[in-house]
Amino acid sequence: MAVVAIVLATACAVVYGTADFFGGLATRRSRVLAVVALTQITGLVFVLPLLPVLSGTPSAGALAWGVAAGLCGGLGVILFYRALAGGVMSVVAPTTATTSATLPVLAGLAMGERPEAAALCGVVLALAAVVLVSRSPGAPAGRATLSPIMQALASGLGFGAFFILLKQVPGDAGLWPLAGARLASAIGAGALALTTGRTLRPGKGALPAIIAAGILDMLANVLYLLAVQRGLLAVVAVLASLYPASTLLLARYVLGERLSALQTAGVGLALGAVALIASA
């Protein structure tokens, strides 16, 4: 697989993880739905000036794939937070992460992709890394109920579908599909807020983190789209799914949070997976 695709996918994971770090900071001061809606709007504002820079043809098909991806991704975010609110984090987070990473791998293989043996080994290592880095050492003890687990699975399917649908975008579409995706998710989040009577007003001091999260999340989407246009879905998507590793490292060195032994092992596996895939 092209080295450029591997570099772009790895950079995508780093940027996704950084966006989640800022999103996590924002949710400490604002309601989750407000953070989701405002980050989607921020991302849309960020990508609009880039549309003429990376020239593309805004065909109906390309926009349709983007809108479908945006709806799946937006639904995945909402279901993920609902699952976290009602379940055990140490069960919900790995379930979502593993599902979202595994689904594109299966889809890629079903579509006829055949990564080299070393790359496949790297994919397996990456899947294991996703599980480990998503474990939460501070999660409360107890048994997770069925509803949050089902929501976590559905959330992972939504994120995985987002990756798969963007792979279907024509190569000459530029960034137009991402604009369609972000418009769809922003409208969806805003409509949900209106129908449930939730405020979209950010909490005091949360706006800078929300803006940073929205811009970085869209930048990660751009990197992913460029990567998946140049490489295999089964490899690019699983590399992008390593984003929890960078979130953990930022929490460790910026906020002083401690990593568990499993999470540290997961970060090591993630680095090994990238190296193994790059050597293929």
Coordinates of C-alpha atoms in Angstrom, one line a residue:
M1 CA 0.0 0.0 0.0
A2 CA 1.2 3.5 -0.7
V3 CA 3.3 5.0 2.0
V4 CA 1.4 8.3 1.6
A5 CA -1.8 6.6 2.6
I6 CA -0.2 5.2 5.7
V7 CA 1.2 8.5 6.7
L8 CA -2.1 10.3 6.1
A9 CA -4.1 7.6 8.1
T10 CA -1.6 7.8 11.0
A11 CA -1.8 11.6 11.0
C12 CA -5.6 11.3 10.9
A13 CA -5.6 9.1 14.1
V14 CA -3.4 11.7 15.9
V15 CA -5.7 14.6 14.9
Y16 CA -8.9 12.6 15.7
G17 CA -7.4 11.9 19.1
T18 CA -6.5 15.5 19.7
A19 CA -10.0 16.6 18.7
D20 CA -11.5 14.1 21.2
F21 CA -9.2 15.5 23.9
F22 CA -10.6 19.0 23.3
G23 CA -14.1 17.6 23.0
G24 CA -13.7 15.9 26.4
L25 CA -12.6 19.2 27.9
A26 CA -15.6 20.9 26.4
T27 CA -18.1 18.3 27.8
R28 CA -16.9 19.0 31.3
R29 CA -18.4 22.5 31.0
S30 CA -21.2 22.1 28.5
R31 CA -24.0 19.6 27.7
V32 CA -23.0 16.9 25.4
L33 CA -25.6 17.7 22.7
A34 CA -24.4 21.3 22.7
V35 CA -20.8 20.2 22.2
V36 CA -21.8 17.8 19.4
A37 CA -23.9 20.3 17.5
L38 CA -21.5 23.2 17.9
T39 CA -18.4 21.1 16.8
Q40 CA -20.3 20.0 13.7
I41 CA -21.2 23.6 12.8
T42 CA -17.5 24.7 13.5
G43 CA -16.3 21.9 11.2
L44 CA -18.7 23.0 8.4
V45 CA -17.5 26.6 8.7
F46 CA -13.9 25.3 8.6
V47 CA -14.3 23.2 5.5
L48 CA -16.2 25.6 3.3
P49 CA -13.2 27.8 2.4
L50 CA -11.2 24.7 1.6
L51 CA -13.6 23.5 -1.1
P52 CA -12.0 25.6 -3.9
V53 CA -8.5 24.8 -2.7
L54 CA -8.8 21.0 -3.2
S55 CA -10.7 21.2 -6.4
G56 CA -13.5 18.7 -7.0
T57 CA -16.7 18.1 -8.8
P58 CA -19.8 18.4 -6.5
S59 CA -21.8 15.7 -8.1
A60 CA -25.1 14.4 -6.7
G61 CA -23.6 11.0 -6.0
A62 CA -20.6 12.4 -4.1
L63 CA -22.8 14.6 -2.0
A64 CA -25.2 11.7 -1.3
W65 CA -22.3 9.5 0.0
G66 CA -21.2 12.4 2.2
V67 CA -24.7 13.0 3.6
A68 CA -25.1 9.3 4.4
A69 CA -21.7 9.2 6.1
G70 CA -22.5 12.3 8.1
L71 CA -25.8 10.9 9.3
C72 CA -24.2 7.6 10.3
G73 CA -21.3 9.4 12.1
G74 CA -23.6 11.9 13.9
L75 CA -25.9 9.1 15.0
G76 CA -22.8 7.2 16.2
V77 CA -21.7 10.1 18.4
I78 CA -25.1 10.5 20.0
L79 CA -25.5 6.8 20.7
F80 CA -22.0 6.6 22.1
Y81 CA -22.6 9.3 24.7
R82 CA -26.0 7.7 25.6
A83 CA -24.3 4.4 26.1
L84 CA -21.6 6.0 28.3
A85 CA -24.3 7.7 30.4
G86 CA -26.2 4.4 31.0
G87 CA -23.4 1.8 31.1
V88 CA -20.0 0.9 32.3
M89 CA -17.3 2.9 30.5
S90 CA -14.8 0.0 30.5
V91 CA -17.3 -2.1 28.5
V92 CA -18.9 0.6 26.4
A93 CA -15.8 2.3 25.0
P94 CA -13.9 -0.9 23.9
T95 CA -17.2 -2.3 22.4
T96 CA -17.7 0.9 20.3
A97 CA -14.0 1.2 19.3
T98 CA -13.6 -2.5 18.3
T99 CA -16.8 -2.5 16.3
S100 CA -16.0 0.7 14.4
A101 CA -12.5 -0.6 13.6
T102 CA -13.6 -4.2 12.7
L103 CA -16.5 -3.3 10.4
P104 CA -14.4 -1.5 7.7
V105 CA -11.9 -4.3 7.8
L106 CA -14.6 -6.9 7.0
A107 CA -16.1 -4.5 4.4
G108 CA -12.8 -4.1 2.7
L109 CA -12.1 -7.8 2.5
A110 CA -15.7 -8.4 1.2
M111 CA -15.0 -5.8 -1.5
G112 CA -12.0 -7.8 -2.7
E113 CA -9.2 -6.0 -0.9
R114 CA -6.3 -8.3 -0.1
P115 CA -3.6 -6.6 2.1
E116 CA -0.2 -8.3 2.3
A117 CA 0.5 -10.7 5.1
A118 CA 2.5 -8.2 7.1
A119 CA -0.2 -5.5 6.7
L120 CA -2.9 -8.0 7.9
C121 CA -0.8 -8.8 11.0
G122 CA -0.5 -5.1 11.6
V123 CA -4.3 -4.8 11.3
V124 CA -4.7 -7.5 13.9
L125 CA -2.3 -5.7 16.3
A126 CA -4.1 -2.4 15.7
L127 CA -7.4 -4.0 16.6
A128 CA -5.9 -5.3 19.8
A129 CA -4.4 -1.9 20.5
V130 CA -7.8 -0.2 20.0
V131 CA -9.3 -2.5 22.7
L132 CA -6.6 -1.9 25.2
V133 CA -6.3 1.9 24.9
S134 CA -10.1 2.2 25.1
R135 CA -10.1 0.5 28.6
S136 CA -10.9 2.9 31.4
P137 CA -9.1 2.2 34.6
G138 CA -11.4 4.5 36.6
A139 CA -14.7 3.0 35.5
P140 CA -17.0 1.9 38.3
A141 CA -17.3 -1.8 39.0
G142 CA -20.5 -3.6 38.1
R143 CA -22.2 -5.4 35.3
A144 CA -23.1 -3.6 32.2
T145 CA -26.8 -3.8 31.2
L146 CA -27.9 -4.9 27.8
S147 CA -29.2 -1.6 26.6
P148 CA -25.9 0.4 26.8
I149 CA -24.1 -2.5 25.2
M150 CA -26.5 -2.5 22.3
Q151 CA -26.2 1.2 22.0
A152 CA -22.4 0.9 22.0
L153 CA -22.6 -1.7 19.2
A154 CA -24.9 0.6 17.2
S155 CA -22.5 3.5 17.8
G156 CA -19.6 1.4 16.6
L157 CA -21.6 0.5 13.5
G158 CA -22.3 4.1 12.9
F159 CA -18.6 5.1 13.1
G160 CA -17.6 2.1 11.0
A161 CA -20.3 3.0 8.4
F162 CA -18.9 6.5 8.2
F163 CA -15.5 5.1 7.2
I164 CA -17.0 2.7 4.7
L165 CA -19.3 5.3 3.0
L166 CA -16.5 7.8 2.5
K167 CA -14.5 5.1 0.7
Q168 CA -17.3 5.1 -1.9
V169 CA -16.8 8.7 -2.7
P170 CA -15.5 9.3 -6.3
G171 CA -11.9 10.4 -6.4
D172 CA -12.7 13.6 -8.3
A173 CA -15.2 14.9 -5.7
G174 CA -12.7 16.9 -3.6
L175 CA -14.0 17.9 -0.2
W176 CA -17.6 18.3 -1.2
P177 CA -18.7 15.0 0.4
L178 CA -17.2 16.2 3.7
A179 CA -19.2 19.4 3.5
G180 CA -22.3 17.3 2.8
A181 CA -21.5 15.0 5.7
R182 CA -20.9 17.9 8.2
L183 CA -24.1 19.7 7.1
A184 CA -26.2 16.6 7.6
S185 CA -24.7 15.9 11.1
A186 CA -25.1 19.5 12.1
I187 CA -28.7 19.6 11.1
G188 CA -29.4 16.3 12.7
A189 CA -27.8 17.4 16.0
G190 CA -29.6 20.7 15.9
A191 CA -32.9 19.1 15.2
L192 CA -32.5 16.7 18.1
A193 CA -31.7 19.5 20.4
L194 CA -34.8 21.4 19.3
T195 CA -37.1 18.4 19.7
T196 CA -35.8 17.5 23.1
G197 CA -35.7 21.0 24.4
R198 CA -31.9 21.0 25.0
T199 CA -29.9 24.2 24.9
L200 CA -27.1 24.6 22.4
R201 CA -25.5 27.4 24.5
P202 CA -22.0 26.4 25.5
G203 CA -20.9 26.5 29.1
K204 CA -18.7 29.2 30.5
G205 CA -15.2 28.9 29.1
A206 CA -16.1 25.9 26.9
L207 CA -16.2 27.7 23.5
P208 CA -12.5 27.7 22.7
A209 CA -12.3 23.9 23.3
I210 CA -15.4 23.4 21.2
I211 CA -14.0 25.4 18.3
A212 CA -10.7 23.5 18.5
A213 CA -12.5 20.1 18.6
G214 CA -14.6 21.0 15.6
I215 CA -11.7 22.2 13.5
L216 CA -9.5 19.3 14.3
D217 CA -12.3 16.8 13.8
M218 CA -12.9 18.1 10.3
L219 CA -9.1 18.2 9.6
A220 CA -9.0 14.6 10.6
N221 CA -11.9 13.8 8.2
V222 CA -9.9 15.5 5.4
L223 CA -6.9 13.4 6.2
Y224 CA -9.0 10.2 6.3
L225 CA -10.7 11.0 2.9
L226 CA -7.3 11.6 1.3
A227 CA -5.9 8.5 2.8
V228 CA -8.7 6.1 1.9
Q229 CA -8.6 7.4 -1.7
R230 CA -5.0 6.3 -1.9
G231 CA -5.1 3.1 0.2
L232 CA -7.0 0.1 1.2
L233 CA -10.1 0.6 3.4
A234 CA -9.2 -2.5 5.6
V235 CA -5.9 -0.8 6.5
V236 CA -6.6 2.9 6.4
A237 CA -9.7 2.7 8.6
V238 CA -8.1 0.6 11.3
L239 CA -5.1 3.0 11.4
A240 CA -7.5 5.9 11.8
S241 CA -9.2 4.0 14.6
L242 CA -6.1 4.2 16.7
Y243 CA -7.1 7.7 17.7
P244 CA -7.7 6.9 21.5
A245 CA -3.9 6.4 21.8
S246 CA -3.2 10.1 21.1
T247 CA -6.1 11.2 23.4
L248 CA -4.5 9.1 26.2
L249 CA -1.1 10.6 25.7
L250 CA -2.5 14.2 25.8
A251 CA -4.4 13.4 28.9
R252 CA -1.2 12.0 30.5
Y253 CA 1.1 14.8 29.6
V254 CA -1.3 17.8 29.6
L255 CA -3.7 16.9 32.4
G256 CA -1.4 14.6 34.4
E257 CA -3.7 11.6 34.2
R258 CA -2.2 8.2 34.8
L259 CA -2.3 5.4 32.3
S260 CA -3.1 1.9 33.3
A261 CA -0.7 -0.9 32.4
L262 CA -3.2 -2.2 29.7
Q263 CA -3.5 1.3 28.2
T264 CA 0.3 1.7 28.1
A265 CA 0.6 -1.7 26.4
G266 CA -2.1 -0.6 23.9
V267 CA -0.1 2.5 23.0
G268 CA 2.9 0.2 22.4
L269 CA 0.9 -2.1 20.2
A270 CA -0.4 0.8 18.2
L271 CA 3.1 2.0 17.4
G272 CA 4.0 -1.6 16.5
A273 CA 1.0 -1.9 14.3
V274 CA 1.8 1.3 12.3
A275 CA 5.4 0.1 11.9
L276 CA 4.3 -3.4 10.7
I277 CA 1.8 -2.0 8.2
A278 CA 4.4 0.6 6.9
S279 CA 6.9 -2.3 6.3
A280 CA 4.4 -4.2 4.1

